[in-house]
Short mmCIF file of N, CA and C in Angstrom, two decimals:
data_model
loop_
_atom_site.label_atom_id
_atom_site.label_comp_id
_atom_site.label_asym_id
_atom_site.label_seq_id
_atom_site.Cartn_x
_atom_site.Cartn_y
_atom_site.Cartn_z
N MET A 1242 34.26 -88.19 -115.30
CA MET A 1242 34.28 -86.79 -115.54
C MET A 1242 33.03 -86.45 -116.35
N ARG A 1243 32.37 -85.35 -116.01
CA ARG A 1243 31.15 -84.97 -116.70
C ARG A 1243 31.45 -84.52 -118.11
N LEU A 1244 30.50 -84.79 -119.04
CA LEU A 1244 30.68 -84.46 -120.43
C LEU A 1244 30.88 -82.99 -120.68
N ASP A 1245 30.14 -82.15 -119.98
CA ASP A 1245 30.25 -80.71 -120.23
C ASP A 1245 31.64 -80.17 -119.75
N VAL A 1246 32.22 -80.78 -118.74
CA VAL A 1246 33.57 -80.43 -118.30
C VAL A 1246 34.57 -80.83 -119.38
N VAL A 1247 34.41 -82.01 -119.93
CA VAL A 1247 35.28 -82.50 -120.99
C VAL A 1247 35.13 -81.61 -122.23
N ILE A 1248 33.90 -81.27 -122.62
CA ILE A 1248 33.67 -80.39 -123.76
C ILE A 1248 34.35 -79.03 -123.56
N SER A 1249 34.22 -78.48 -122.36
CA SER A 1249 34.82 -77.19 -122.07
C SER A 1249 36.33 -77.26 -122.16
N ALA A 1250 36.92 -78.30 -121.63
CA ALA A 1250 38.38 -78.47 -121.71
C ALA A 1250 38.87 -78.61 -123.12
N ILE A 1251 38.17 -79.41 -123.90
CA ILE A 1251 38.56 -79.60 -125.31
C ILE A 1251 38.39 -78.30 -126.09
N ALA A 1252 37.29 -77.61 -125.84
CA ALA A 1252 37.05 -76.35 -126.55
C ALA A 1252 38.12 -75.32 -126.23
N MET A 1253 38.54 -75.24 -124.97
CA MET A 1253 39.61 -74.29 -124.63
C MET A 1253 40.91 -74.66 -125.28
N LEU A 1254 41.21 -75.98 -125.33
CA LEU A 1254 42.42 -76.40 -126.00
C LEU A 1254 42.39 -76.09 -127.50
N ALA A 1255 41.24 -76.37 -128.11
CA ALA A 1255 41.07 -76.06 -129.54
C ALA A 1255 41.22 -74.59 -129.81
N THR A 1256 40.65 -73.78 -128.95
CA THR A 1256 40.74 -72.33 -129.07
C THR A 1256 42.21 -71.86 -128.93
N ALA A 1257 42.89 -72.39 -127.96
CA ALA A 1257 44.28 -71.99 -127.72
C ALA A 1257 45.17 -72.45 -128.89
N ALA A 1258 44.92 -73.64 -129.41
CA ALA A 1258 45.73 -74.18 -130.47
C ALA A 1258 45.55 -73.39 -131.77
N SER A 1259 44.31 -73.05 -132.09
CA SER A 1259 44.07 -72.39 -133.35
C SER A 1259 44.37 -70.92 -133.26
N GLY A 1260 43.82 -70.26 -132.24
CA GLY A 1260 44.07 -68.86 -131.99
C GLY A 1260 43.71 -67.95 -133.16
N GLN A 1261 43.19 -68.47 -134.21
CA GLN A 1261 42.96 -67.71 -135.42
C GLN A 1261 41.47 -67.55 -135.76
N HIS A 1262 40.64 -68.42 -135.25
CA HIS A 1262 39.24 -68.38 -135.67
C HIS A 1262 38.45 -67.27 -134.92
N SER A 1263 37.27 -66.97 -135.47
CA SER A 1263 36.36 -66.06 -134.77
C SER A 1263 35.05 -66.77 -134.54
N VAL A 1264 34.40 -66.43 -133.42
CA VAL A 1264 33.17 -67.05 -133.03
C VAL A 1264 32.05 -65.98 -132.99
N ASN A 1265 30.92 -66.30 -133.57
CA ASN A 1265 29.77 -65.41 -133.52
C ASN A 1265 28.59 -66.19 -132.98
N CYS A 1266 28.09 -65.78 -131.86
CA CYS A 1266 26.98 -66.49 -131.18
C CYS A 1266 25.62 -65.86 -131.45
N TRP A 1267 25.42 -65.26 -132.62
CA TRP A 1267 24.17 -64.52 -132.95
C TRP A 1267 22.94 -65.03 -132.25
N GLY A 1268 21.78 -64.56 -132.61
CA GLY A 1268 20.50 -64.72 -131.96
C GLY A 1268 20.24 -66.00 -131.21
N LYS A 1269 19.93 -65.88 -129.93
CA LYS A 1269 19.65 -67.07 -129.09
C LYS A 1269 18.46 -67.84 -129.59
N ALA A 1270 17.48 -67.22 -130.20
CA ALA A 1270 16.27 -67.91 -130.66
C ALA A 1270 16.60 -68.94 -131.71
N SER A 1271 17.73 -68.84 -132.37
CA SER A 1271 18.09 -69.80 -133.41
C SER A 1271 19.10 -70.86 -132.91
N HIS A 1272 19.36 -70.85 -131.58
CA HIS A 1272 20.24 -71.84 -130.96
C HIS A 1272 19.48 -73.10 -130.60
N PRO A 1273 20.01 -74.27 -130.93
CA PRO A 1273 19.38 -75.52 -130.47
C PRO A 1273 19.66 -75.72 -128.98
N SER A 1274 18.91 -76.62 -128.38
CA SER A 1274 19.13 -76.90 -126.95
C SER A 1274 20.53 -77.47 -126.77
N PHE A 1275 21.12 -77.18 -125.63
CA PHE A 1275 22.48 -77.65 -125.35
C PHE A 1275 22.50 -79.17 -125.28
N ASN A 1276 21.45 -79.79 -124.73
CA ASN A 1276 21.43 -81.24 -124.64
C ASN A 1276 21.38 -81.89 -126.03
N LYS A 1277 20.64 -81.28 -126.98
CA LYS A 1277 20.61 -81.80 -128.33
C LYS A 1277 22.00 -81.67 -128.99
N LEU A 1278 22.67 -80.56 -128.71
CA LEU A 1278 24.00 -80.34 -129.25
C LEU A 1278 24.95 -81.40 -128.73
N ARG A 1279 24.93 -81.64 -127.43
CA ARG A 1279 25.81 -82.69 -126.85
C ARG A 1279 25.51 -84.05 -127.46
N TYR A 1280 24.22 -84.35 -127.66
CA TYR A 1280 23.81 -85.65 -128.26
C TYR A 1280 24.38 -85.75 -129.66
N ALA A 1281 24.24 -84.69 -130.44
CA ALA A 1281 24.71 -84.66 -131.83
C ALA A 1281 26.22 -84.87 -131.87
N LEU A 1282 26.92 -84.22 -130.97
CA LEU A 1282 28.41 -84.41 -130.91
C LEU A 1282 28.76 -85.85 -130.73
N GLY A 1283 28.09 -86.53 -129.81
CA GLY A 1283 28.38 -87.93 -129.57
C GLY A 1283 27.99 -88.79 -130.74
N GLU A 1284 26.96 -88.42 -131.46
CA GLU A 1284 26.46 -89.22 -132.57
C GLU A 1284 27.32 -89.05 -133.81
N VAL A 1285 27.78 -87.83 -134.09
CA VAL A 1285 28.49 -87.53 -135.35
C VAL A 1285 29.99 -87.80 -135.29
N GLU A 1286 30.58 -87.60 -134.18
CA GLU A 1286 32.05 -87.52 -134.08
C GLU A 1286 32.79 -88.72 -134.68
N HIS A 1287 32.22 -89.91 -134.66
CA HIS A 1287 32.98 -91.07 -135.11
C HIS A 1287 32.37 -91.71 -136.37
N TRP A 1288 31.47 -91.00 -137.07
CA TRP A 1288 30.87 -91.56 -138.25
C TRP A 1288 31.85 -91.71 -139.40
N VAL A 1289 32.49 -90.64 -139.77
CA VAL A 1289 33.41 -90.65 -140.90
C VAL A 1289 34.66 -89.89 -140.48
N SER A 1290 35.73 -90.10 -141.21
CA SER A 1290 36.99 -89.38 -140.85
C SER A 1290 37.10 -88.04 -141.50
N SER A 1291 36.34 -87.77 -142.58
CA SER A 1291 36.46 -86.47 -143.25
C SER A 1291 35.17 -86.18 -144.06
N VAL A 1292 35.02 -84.92 -144.44
CA VAL A 1292 33.90 -84.45 -145.21
C VAL A 1292 34.43 -83.67 -146.39
N GLY A 1293 33.97 -83.94 -147.57
CA GLY A 1293 34.44 -83.25 -148.77
C GLY A 1293 33.38 -82.29 -149.30
N THR A 1294 33.85 -81.18 -149.88
CA THR A 1294 32.93 -80.21 -150.52
C THR A 1294 33.57 -79.69 -151.78
N ASP A 1295 32.77 -79.15 -152.65
CA ASP A 1295 33.25 -78.33 -153.76
C ASP A 1295 33.50 -76.94 -153.18
N GLY A 1296 34.21 -76.14 -153.87
CA GLY A 1296 34.47 -74.78 -153.36
C GLY A 1296 33.20 -73.99 -153.26
N ASN A 1297 33.13 -73.10 -152.29
CA ASN A 1297 31.99 -72.22 -152.06
C ASN A 1297 30.69 -72.94 -151.86
N THR A 1298 30.69 -74.04 -151.12
CA THR A 1298 29.51 -74.80 -150.79
C THR A 1298 29.48 -75.17 -149.33
N CYS A 1299 28.30 -75.57 -148.90
CA CYS A 1299 28.11 -76.08 -147.52
C CYS A 1299 27.58 -77.50 -147.58
N VAL A 1300 27.91 -78.27 -146.56
CA VAL A 1300 27.44 -79.63 -146.43
C VAL A 1300 26.79 -79.79 -145.08
N ASP A 1301 25.61 -80.38 -145.06
CA ASP A 1301 24.93 -80.71 -143.79
C ASP A 1301 25.67 -81.91 -143.19
N VAL A 1302 26.30 -81.67 -142.10
CA VAL A 1302 26.96 -82.76 -141.35
C VAL A 1302 25.95 -83.48 -140.51
N TYR A 1303 24.98 -82.71 -139.97
CA TYR A 1303 23.92 -83.25 -139.10
C TYR A 1303 22.69 -82.38 -139.27
N CYS A 1304 21.57 -83.03 -139.52
CA CYS A 1304 20.30 -82.31 -139.71
C CYS A 1304 19.20 -83.20 -139.14
N LYS A 1305 18.93 -83.02 -137.85
CA LYS A 1305 18.02 -83.95 -137.15
C LYS A 1305 17.61 -83.33 -135.83
N SER A 1306 16.46 -83.73 -135.33
CA SER A 1306 16.00 -83.35 -133.98
C SER A 1306 16.02 -81.83 -133.80
N HIS A 1307 15.51 -81.10 -134.79
CA HIS A 1307 15.39 -79.65 -134.72
C HIS A 1307 16.73 -78.93 -134.56
N MET A 1308 17.79 -79.46 -135.13
CA MET A 1308 19.08 -78.77 -135.13
C MET A 1308 19.91 -79.18 -136.34
N SER A 1309 20.79 -78.29 -136.73
CA SER A 1309 21.69 -78.64 -137.84
C SER A 1309 23.11 -78.21 -137.54
N ILE A 1310 24.04 -79.00 -138.05
CA ILE A 1310 25.45 -78.70 -138.02
C ILE A 1310 25.87 -78.68 -139.48
N ARG A 1311 26.45 -77.58 -139.92
CA ARG A 1311 26.80 -77.43 -141.32
C ARG A 1311 28.26 -76.99 -141.43
N TYR A 1312 28.99 -77.66 -142.33
CA TYR A 1312 30.38 -77.29 -142.65
C TYR A 1312 30.35 -76.56 -143.96
N CYS A 1313 30.98 -75.41 -144.01
CA CYS A 1313 31.02 -74.60 -145.24
C CYS A 1313 32.47 -74.34 -145.69
N ASP A 1314 32.69 -74.56 -146.96
CA ASP A 1314 33.99 -74.30 -147.57
C ASP A 1314 33.81 -72.99 -148.36
N GLU A 1315 34.41 -71.93 -147.90
CA GLU A 1315 34.26 -70.65 -148.57
C GLU A 1315 35.38 -70.36 -149.55
N GLY A 1316 36.28 -71.31 -149.72
CA GLY A 1316 37.32 -71.14 -150.71
C GLY A 1316 36.82 -71.49 -152.08
N GLY A 1317 37.56 -71.20 -153.08
CA GLY A 1317 37.13 -71.43 -154.46
C GLY A 1317 37.38 -72.84 -154.98
N GLU A 1318 38.05 -73.67 -154.21
CA GLU A 1318 38.38 -75.02 -154.69
C GLU A 1318 37.79 -76.06 -153.77
N SER A 1319 37.66 -77.29 -154.27
CA SER A 1319 37.14 -78.37 -153.40
C SER A 1319 38.17 -78.66 -152.29
N ARG A 1320 37.62 -79.20 -151.22
CA ARG A 1320 38.47 -79.44 -150.03
C ARG A 1320 37.91 -80.63 -149.27
N ILE A 1321 38.79 -81.37 -148.64
CA ILE A 1321 38.41 -82.46 -147.74
C ILE A 1321 38.82 -82.00 -146.35
N MET A 1322 37.84 -81.92 -145.42
CA MET A 1322 38.10 -81.46 -144.09
C MET A 1322 37.97 -82.63 -143.10
N PRO A 1323 38.97 -82.85 -142.26
CA PRO A 1323 38.84 -83.90 -141.25
C PRO A 1323 37.65 -83.62 -140.34
N MET A 1324 36.86 -84.66 -140.08
CA MET A 1324 35.70 -84.52 -139.18
C MET A 1324 36.10 -83.98 -137.82
N GLN A 1325 37.28 -84.34 -137.37
CA GLN A 1325 37.77 -83.86 -136.05
C GLN A 1325 37.82 -82.35 -136.04
N ASN A 1326 38.27 -81.72 -137.12
CA ASN A 1326 38.31 -80.25 -137.18
C ASN A 1326 36.91 -79.64 -137.08
N ILE A 1327 35.96 -80.26 -137.76
CA ILE A 1327 34.60 -79.78 -137.71
C ILE A 1327 34.02 -79.91 -136.30
N MET A 1328 34.24 -81.09 -135.69
CA MET A 1328 33.71 -81.32 -134.35
C MET A 1328 34.39 -80.43 -133.28
N ASP A 1329 35.68 -80.12 -133.50
CA ASP A 1329 36.36 -79.18 -132.59
C ASP A 1329 35.68 -77.81 -132.66
N SER A 1330 35.27 -77.39 -133.86
CA SER A 1330 34.58 -76.13 -133.99
C SER A 1330 33.21 -76.14 -133.31
N VAL A 1331 32.53 -77.28 -133.42
CA VAL A 1331 31.24 -77.45 -132.71
C VAL A 1331 31.43 -77.34 -131.21
N LYS A 1332 32.54 -77.92 -130.72
CA LYS A 1332 32.84 -77.87 -129.27
C LYS A 1332 33.16 -76.44 -128.84
N VAL A 1333 33.80 -75.66 -129.71
CA VAL A 1333 34.05 -74.23 -129.40
C VAL A 1333 32.74 -73.50 -129.27
N ILE A 1334 31.77 -73.77 -130.20
CA ILE A 1334 30.46 -73.14 -130.12
C ILE A 1334 29.75 -73.55 -128.82
N ALA A 1335 29.81 -74.87 -128.51
CA ALA A 1335 29.18 -75.38 -127.28
C ALA A 1335 29.74 -74.68 -126.05
N HIS A 1336 31.03 -74.38 -126.06
CA HIS A 1336 31.66 -73.70 -124.92
C HIS A 1336 31.41 -72.20 -124.93
N ASP A 1337 31.68 -71.55 -126.03
CA ASP A 1337 31.64 -70.09 -126.10
C ASP A 1337 30.24 -69.53 -126.19
N CYS A 1338 29.29 -70.29 -126.75
CA CYS A 1338 27.97 -69.75 -127.03
C CYS A 1338 26.86 -70.32 -126.15
N LYS A 1339 27.22 -71.04 -125.13
CA LYS A 1339 26.23 -71.60 -124.22
C LYS A 1339 25.58 -70.48 -123.41
N THR A 1340 24.25 -70.48 -123.42
CA THR A 1340 23.51 -69.42 -122.70
C THR A 1340 22.12 -69.88 -122.36
N GLU A 1341 21.39 -69.06 -121.65
CA GLU A 1341 20.00 -69.38 -121.28
C GLU A 1341 19.05 -68.60 -122.21
N TYR A 1342 17.98 -69.23 -122.66
CA TYR A 1342 16.96 -68.57 -123.45
C TYR A 1342 15.59 -69.22 -123.14
N ASN A 1343 14.65 -68.41 -122.73
CA ASN A 1343 13.30 -68.88 -122.36
C ASN A 1343 13.36 -70.07 -121.40
N GLY A 1344 14.24 -70.02 -120.41
CA GLY A 1344 14.33 -71.05 -119.40
C GLY A 1344 15.09 -72.30 -119.82
N LYS A 1345 15.66 -72.29 -121.00
CA LYS A 1345 16.39 -73.48 -121.51
C LYS A 1345 17.86 -73.11 -121.75
N THR A 1346 18.73 -74.06 -121.62
CA THR A 1346 20.15 -73.88 -121.95
C THR A 1346 20.28 -74.18 -123.43
N VAL A 1347 20.86 -73.25 -124.17
CA VAL A 1347 21.01 -73.36 -125.61
C VAL A 1347 22.44 -73.03 -126.00
N ALA A 1348 22.86 -73.43 -127.22
CA ALA A 1348 24.16 -73.04 -127.77
C ALA A 1348 24.09 -73.13 -129.29
N GLY A 1349 24.58 -72.12 -129.92
CA GLY A 1349 24.60 -72.10 -131.40
C GLY A 1349 25.41 -70.94 -131.86
N GLY A 1350 25.75 -70.95 -133.12
CA GLY A 1350 26.51 -69.86 -133.73
C GLY A 1350 27.34 -70.35 -134.87
N VAL A 1351 28.38 -69.57 -135.17
CA VAL A 1351 29.25 -69.91 -136.30
C VAL A 1351 30.70 -69.68 -135.88
N VAL A 1352 31.58 -70.58 -136.31
CA VAL A 1352 33.02 -70.40 -136.14
C VAL A 1352 33.58 -70.21 -137.55
N ASP A 1353 34.22 -69.07 -137.76
CA ASP A 1353 34.88 -68.79 -139.04
C ASP A 1353 36.38 -68.95 -138.88
N HIS A 1354 37.00 -69.64 -139.86
CA HIS A 1354 38.44 -69.85 -139.83
C HIS A 1354 39.09 -69.03 -140.92
N PRO A 1355 40.30 -68.55 -140.69
CA PRO A 1355 40.97 -67.68 -141.64
C PRO A 1355 41.36 -68.37 -142.95
N ASP A 1356 41.35 -69.70 -142.98
CA ASP A 1356 41.67 -70.41 -144.23
C ASP A 1356 40.38 -70.81 -144.97
N TRP A 1357 39.35 -69.95 -144.85
CA TRP A 1357 38.16 -69.99 -145.65
C TRP A 1357 37.25 -71.20 -145.45
N TRP A 1358 37.00 -71.55 -144.18
CA TRP A 1358 35.96 -72.52 -143.90
C TRP A 1358 35.29 -72.15 -142.59
N SER A 1359 34.08 -72.66 -142.40
CA SER A 1359 33.31 -72.34 -141.19
C SER A 1359 32.41 -73.52 -140.79
N VAL A 1360 31.93 -73.46 -139.58
CA VAL A 1360 31.00 -74.44 -139.05
C VAL A 1360 29.84 -73.67 -138.42
N ILE A 1361 28.64 -74.05 -138.76
CA ILE A 1361 27.41 -73.39 -138.27
C ILE A 1361 26.60 -74.39 -137.47
N VAL A 1362 26.20 -73.98 -136.30
CA VAL A 1362 25.28 -74.77 -135.45
C VAL A 1362 24.04 -73.93 -135.21
N GLN A 1363 22.88 -74.44 -135.58
CA GLN A 1363 21.64 -73.69 -135.40
C GLN A 1363 20.46 -74.65 -135.31
N THR A 1364 19.27 -74.08 -135.02
CA THR A 1364 18.09 -74.89 -135.04
C THR A 1364 17.83 -75.31 -136.48
N GLU A 1365 16.99 -76.27 -136.62
CA GLU A 1365 16.63 -76.77 -137.97
C GLU A 1365 16.20 -75.60 -138.86
N ASP A 1366 16.79 -75.47 -139.99
CA ASP A 1366 16.43 -74.38 -140.89
C ASP A 1366 15.61 -74.91 -142.06
N ASP A 1367 15.27 -74.01 -142.98
CA ASP A 1367 14.39 -74.44 -144.10
C ASP A 1367 15.06 -75.53 -144.94
N ARG A 1368 16.38 -75.50 -145.08
CA ARG A 1368 17.07 -76.51 -145.84
C ARG A 1368 16.88 -77.89 -145.18
N CYS A 1369 16.99 -77.96 -143.87
CA CYS A 1369 16.78 -79.21 -143.15
C CYS A 1369 15.32 -79.66 -143.28
N LYS A 1370 14.41 -78.73 -143.16
CA LYS A 1370 12.99 -79.08 -143.22
C LYS A 1370 12.62 -79.66 -144.58
N GLN A 1371 13.23 -79.14 -145.64
CA GLN A 1371 12.92 -79.61 -146.99
C GLN A 1371 13.47 -81.03 -147.21
N THR A 1372 14.64 -81.31 -146.72
CA THR A 1372 15.22 -82.62 -146.98
C THR A 1372 14.92 -83.65 -145.91
N GLY A 1373 14.41 -83.21 -144.77
CA GLY A 1373 14.12 -84.14 -143.68
C GLY A 1373 15.34 -84.56 -142.92
N PRO A 1374 15.16 -85.33 -141.86
CA PRO A 1374 16.32 -85.73 -141.03
C PRO A 1374 17.36 -86.49 -141.82
N HIS A 1375 18.60 -86.07 -141.72
CA HIS A 1375 19.71 -86.75 -142.40
C HIS A 1375 21.04 -86.33 -141.76
N TYR A 1376 22.05 -86.98 -142.14
CA TYR A 1376 23.38 -86.64 -141.67
C TYR A 1376 24.41 -87.18 -142.64
N TYR A 1377 25.58 -86.60 -142.52
CA TYR A 1377 26.69 -87.05 -143.34
C TYR A 1377 27.30 -88.22 -142.64
N GLY A 1378 26.82 -89.40 -142.93
CA GLY A 1378 27.25 -90.61 -142.19
C GLY A 1378 27.81 -91.66 -143.15
N PRO A 1379 27.91 -92.87 -142.64
CA PRO A 1379 28.52 -93.95 -143.41
C PRO A 1379 27.88 -94.18 -144.76
N ALA A 1380 26.60 -93.90 -144.91
CA ALA A 1380 25.92 -94.09 -146.20
C ALA A 1380 26.40 -93.11 -147.26
N ASP A 1381 26.97 -92.00 -146.82
CA ASP A 1381 27.38 -90.95 -147.72
C ASP A 1381 28.84 -91.04 -148.16
N ILE A 1382 29.54 -92.02 -147.71
CA ILE A 1382 30.98 -92.16 -148.02
C ILE A 1382 31.14 -92.61 -149.45
#
């Protein structure tokens, strides 16, 4: 089965199960290529089981190859989020925000959840450029 078919099926299931989140696919120019997003999904998904943050902070889950995936905790207290929840949100963005821009297939945006957390997928931003390629992987546990 092709990976994009699998991603679409998982994204639809995640959307149906949660039913509560909102997706914003803002400016196409800030979307990474769809192929880079698929590669990042495969690379990140099995690194760690969860990601922790302090309240009102964001963590770079993936910052490499001109794209970033960021998990943000908008609540006032620290939280540990299962990596599967973060990756499910990335899959929703891959499904809902996939589009064409300048002859390339791209996907990016933000998924906001009602319990005060979000996931952002975008091209490499200033924060990534300052810190260089990195990811929340086994070395960060």
